[in-house]
């Protein structure tokens, strides 16, 4: 679908811009310190984080793009602009996505 491709391209562009701006601010930080904060060796939630990423990967391309923008701390207004949707639509979709992710993770926990 051309709209999907356009939305994905917009998300990629927005993520690149966010990445570049954050990269500039991280240049002064100690790389070892950043790695420890992102992946601490004794993280008791590592399994849950892994399950969450697996659940995100099972989402549709559009929903995955919305989640990635959300994880990049974009506002609803920014997400709506990038995705070509209204802020209300973004909010509704995020609520549905969160519910689905919660259910998927709970289902995976029951399996283990």
PDB file of C-alpha atoms in Angstrom:
ATOM      1  CA  UNK A   1       0.000   0.000   0.000  1.00  0.00           C
ATOM      2  CA  UNK A   2       1.537   3.373  -1.004  1.00  0.00           C
ATOM      3  CA  UNK A   3       0.229   5.035   2.170  1.00  0.00           C
ATOM      4  CA  UNK A   4       2.010   2.421   4.306  1.00  0.00           C
ATOM      5  CA  UNK A   5       5.260   2.985   2.412  1.00  0.00           C
ATOM      6  CA  UNK A   6       4.924   6.753   2.775  1.00  0.00           C
ATOM      7  CA  UNK A   7       4.221   6.432   6.521  1.00  0.00           C
ATOM      8  CA  UNK A   8       7.181   4.107   7.016  1.00  0.00           C
ATOM      9  CA  UNK A   9       9.448   6.489   5.074  1.00  0.00           C
ATOM     10  CA  UNK A  10       8.254   9.370   7.254  1.00  0.00           C
ATOM     11  CA  UNK A  11       8.926   7.392  10.401  1.00  0.00           C
ATOM     12  CA  UNK A  12      12.418   6.493   9.222  1.00  0.00           C
ATOM     13  CA  UNK A  13      13.156  10.143   8.478  1.00  0.00           C
ATOM     14  CA  UNK A  14      11.849  11.271  11.879  1.00  0.00           C
ATOM     15  CA  UNK A  15      13.831   8.563  13.678  1.00  0.00           C
ATOM     16  CA  UNK A  16      16.997   9.580  11.821  1.00  0.00           C
ATOM     17  CA  UNK A  17      16.524  13.200  12.850  1.00  0.00           C
ATOM     18  CA  UNK A  18      15.903  12.216  16.472  1.00  0.00           C
ATOM     19  CA  UNK A  19      18.890   9.869  16.411  1.00  0.00           C
ATOM     20  CA  UNK A  20      21.180  12.584  15.039  1.00  0.00           C
ATOM     21  CA  UNK A  21      20.094  15.099  17.669  1.00  0.00           C
ATOM     22  CA  UNK A  22      20.483  12.573  20.490  1.00  0.00           C
ATOM     23  CA  UNK A  23      23.807  11.411  19.112  1.00  0.00           C
ATOM     24  CA  UNK A  24      25.127  14.958  19.351  1.00  0.00           C
ATOM     25  CA  UNK A  25      24.133  15.157  23.020  1.00  0.00           C
ATOM     26  CA  UNK A  26      25.673  11.741  23.802  1.00  0.00           C
ATOM     27  CA  UNK A  27      29.103  12.580  22.389  1.00  0.00           C
ATOM     28  CA  UNK A  28      30.232  13.869  25.761  1.00  0.00           C
ATOM     29  CA  UNK A  29      28.935  10.796  27.641  1.00  0.00           C
ATOM     30  CA  UNK A  30      31.087   7.805  28.506  1.00  0.00           C
ATOM     31  CA  UNK A  31      30.147   4.959  26.117  1.00  0.00           C
ATOM     32  CA  UNK A  32      30.654   2.358  28.848  1.00  0.00           C
ATOM     33  CA  UNK A  33      28.253   4.197  31.132  1.00  0.00           C
ATOM     34  CA  UNK A  34      25.584   4.318  28.420  1.00  0.00           C
ATOM     35  CA  UNK A  35      25.966   0.587  27.706  1.00  0.00           C
ATOM     36  CA  UNK A  36      25.610  -0.234  31.409  1.00  0.00           C
ATOM     37  CA  UNK A  37      22.423   1.818  31.637  1.00  0.00           C
ATOM     38  CA  UNK A  38      20.949   0.173  28.538  1.00  0.00           C
ATOM     39  CA  UNK A  39      21.962  -3.410  29.380  1.00  0.00           C
ATOM     40  CA  UNK A  40      22.870  -3.797  33.047  1.00  0.00           C
ATOM     41  CA  UNK A  41      24.351  -7.249  33.714  1.00  0.00           C
ATOM     42  CA  UNK A  42      21.993  -8.012  36.612  1.00  0.00           C
ATOM     43  CA  UNK A  43      18.750  -6.740  35.035  1.00  0.00           C
ATOM     44  CA  UNK A  44      15.908  -8.750  36.608  1.00  0.00           C
ATOM     45  CA  UNK A  45      13.550  -7.612  33.844  1.00  0.00           C
ATOM     46  CA  UNK A  46      15.637  -8.841  30.905  1.00  0.00           C
ATOM     47  CA  UNK A  47      13.133 -11.604  30.076  1.00  0.00           C
ATOM     48  CA  UNK A  48      10.212  -9.194  30.136  1.00  0.00           C
ATOM     49  CA  UNK A  49      12.054  -6.721  27.927  1.00  0.00           C
ATOM     50  CA  UNK A  50      12.859  -9.483  25.457  1.00  0.00           C
ATOM     51  CA  UNK A  51       9.195 -10.593  25.428  1.00  0.00           C
ATOM     52  CA  UNK A  52       8.083  -6.999  24.838  1.00  0.00           C
ATOM     53  CA  UNK A  53      10.407  -6.584  21.864  1.00  0.00           C
ATOM     54  CA  UNK A  54       9.160  -9.896  20.424  1.00  0.00           C
ATOM     55  CA  UNK A  55       5.560  -8.689  20.823  1.00  0.00           C
ATOM     56  CA  UNK A  56       6.414  -5.367  19.145  1.00  0.00           C
ATOM     57  CA  UNK A  57       7.945  -7.251  16.222  1.00  0.00           C
ATOM     58  CA  UNK A  58       4.630  -9.063  15.700  1.00  0.00           C
ATOM     59  CA  UNK A  59       2.730  -5.780  15.212  1.00  0.00           C
ATOM     60  CA  UNK A  60       1.739  -4.435  11.800  1.00  0.00           C
ATOM     61  CA  UNK A  61       4.197  -2.059  10.142  1.00  0.00           C
ATOM     62  CA  UNK A  62       2.064   0.982  10.974  1.00  0.00           C
ATOM     63  CA  UNK A  63       1.563  -0.006  14.619  1.00  0.00           C
ATOM     64  CA  UNK A  64       5.255  -0.830  14.955  1.00  0.00           C
ATOM     65  CA  UNK A  65       6.130   2.605  13.540  1.00  0.00           C
ATOM     66  CA  UNK A  66       3.820   4.286  16.066  1.00  0.00           C
ATOM     67  CA  UNK A  67       5.408   2.328  18.924  1.00  0.00           C
ATOM     68  CA  UNK A  68       8.902   3.251  17.767  1.00  0.00           C
ATOM     69  CA  UNK A  69       7.963   6.927  17.665  1.00  0.00           C
ATOM     70  CA  UNK A  70       6.416   6.589  21.133  1.00  0.00           C
ATOM     71  CA  UNK A  71       9.610   4.961  22.430  1.00  0.00           C
ATOM     72  CA  UNK A  72      11.579   7.867  20.958  1.00  0.00           C
ATOM     73  CA  UNK A  73       9.510  10.174  23.220  1.00  0.00           C
ATOM     74  CA  UNK A  74       7.724  11.869  20.334  1.00  0.00           C
ATOM     75  CA  UNK A  75       4.606  13.828  21.239  1.00  0.00           C
ATOM     76  CA  UNK A  76       1.226  12.789  19.830  1.00  0.00           C
ATOM     77  CA  UNK A  77       1.426  15.861  17.607  1.00  0.00           C
ATOM     78  CA  UNK A  78       4.815  14.791  16.229  1.00  0.00           C
ATOM     79  CA  UNK A  79       3.607  11.227  15.699  1.00  0.00           C
ATOM     80  CA  UNK A  80       0.466  12.462  13.947  1.00  0.00           C
ATOM     81  CA  UNK A  81       2.522  14.661  11.637  1.00  0.00           C
ATOM     82  CA  UNK A  82       4.953  11.880  10.724  1.00  0.00           C
ATOM     83  CA  UNK A  83       2.232   9.262  10.264  1.00  0.00           C
ATOM     84  CA  UNK A  84      -0.258  11.514   8.471  1.00  0.00           C
ATOM     85  CA  UNK A  85      -2.947  10.858  11.086  1.00  0.00           C
ATOM     86  CA  UNK A  86      -4.823  12.951  13.611  1.00  0.00           C
ATOM     87  CA  UNK A  87      -3.633  13.190  17.227  1.00  0.00           C
ATOM     88  CA  UNK A  88      -6.874  11.496  18.289  1.00  0.00           C
ATOM     89  CA  UNK A  89      -6.219   8.586  15.911  1.00  0.00           C
ATOM     90  CA  UNK A  90      -2.680   8.242  17.297  1.00  0.00           C
ATOM     91  CA  UNK A  91      -4.050   8.166  20.854  1.00  0.00           C
ATOM     92  CA  UNK A  92      -6.660   5.536  20.028  1.00  0.00           C
ATOM     93  CA  UNK A  93      -4.141   3.385  18.174  1.00  0.00           C
ATOM     94  CA  UNK A  94      -1.601   3.658  21.005  1.00  0.00           C
ATOM     95  CA  UNK A  95      -4.190   2.544  23.544  1.00  0.00           C
ATOM     96  CA  UNK A  96      -5.100  -0.456  21.395  1.00  0.00           C
ATOM     97  CA  UNK A  97      -1.425  -1.266  20.784  1.00  0.00           C
ATOM     98  CA  UNK A  98      -0.625  -1.090  24.518  1.00  0.00           C
ATOM     99  CA  UNK A  99      -3.528  -3.407  25.284  1.00  0.00           C
ATOM    100  CA  UNK A 100      -2.388  -5.885  22.638  1.00  0.00           C
ATOM    101  CA  UNK A 101       1.217  -5.788  23.842  1.00  0.00           C
ATOM    102  CA  UNK A 102       0.125  -6.286  27.453  1.00  0.00           C
ATOM    103  CA  UNK A 103      -2.023  -9.278  26.463  1.00  0.00           C
ATOM    104  CA  UNK A 104       0.752 -10.785  24.310  1.00  0.00           C
ATOM    105  CA  UNK A 105       3.293 -10.463  27.135  1.00  0.00           C
ATOM    106  CA  UNK A 106       0.893 -11.927  29.700  1.00  0.00           C
ATOM    107  CA  UNK A 107       0.206 -14.847  27.368  1.00  0.00           C
ATOM    108  CA  UNK A 108       3.954 -15.450  26.972  1.00  0.00           C
ATOM    109  CA  UNK A 109       4.469 -15.331  30.760  1.00  0.00           C
ATOM    110  CA  UNK A 110       1.808 -18.001  31.231  1.00  0.00           C
ATOM    111  CA  UNK A 111       3.587 -20.219  28.730  1.00  0.00           C
ATOM    112  CA  UNK A 112       6.865 -20.047  30.671  1.00  0.00           C
TER     113      UNK A 112
END
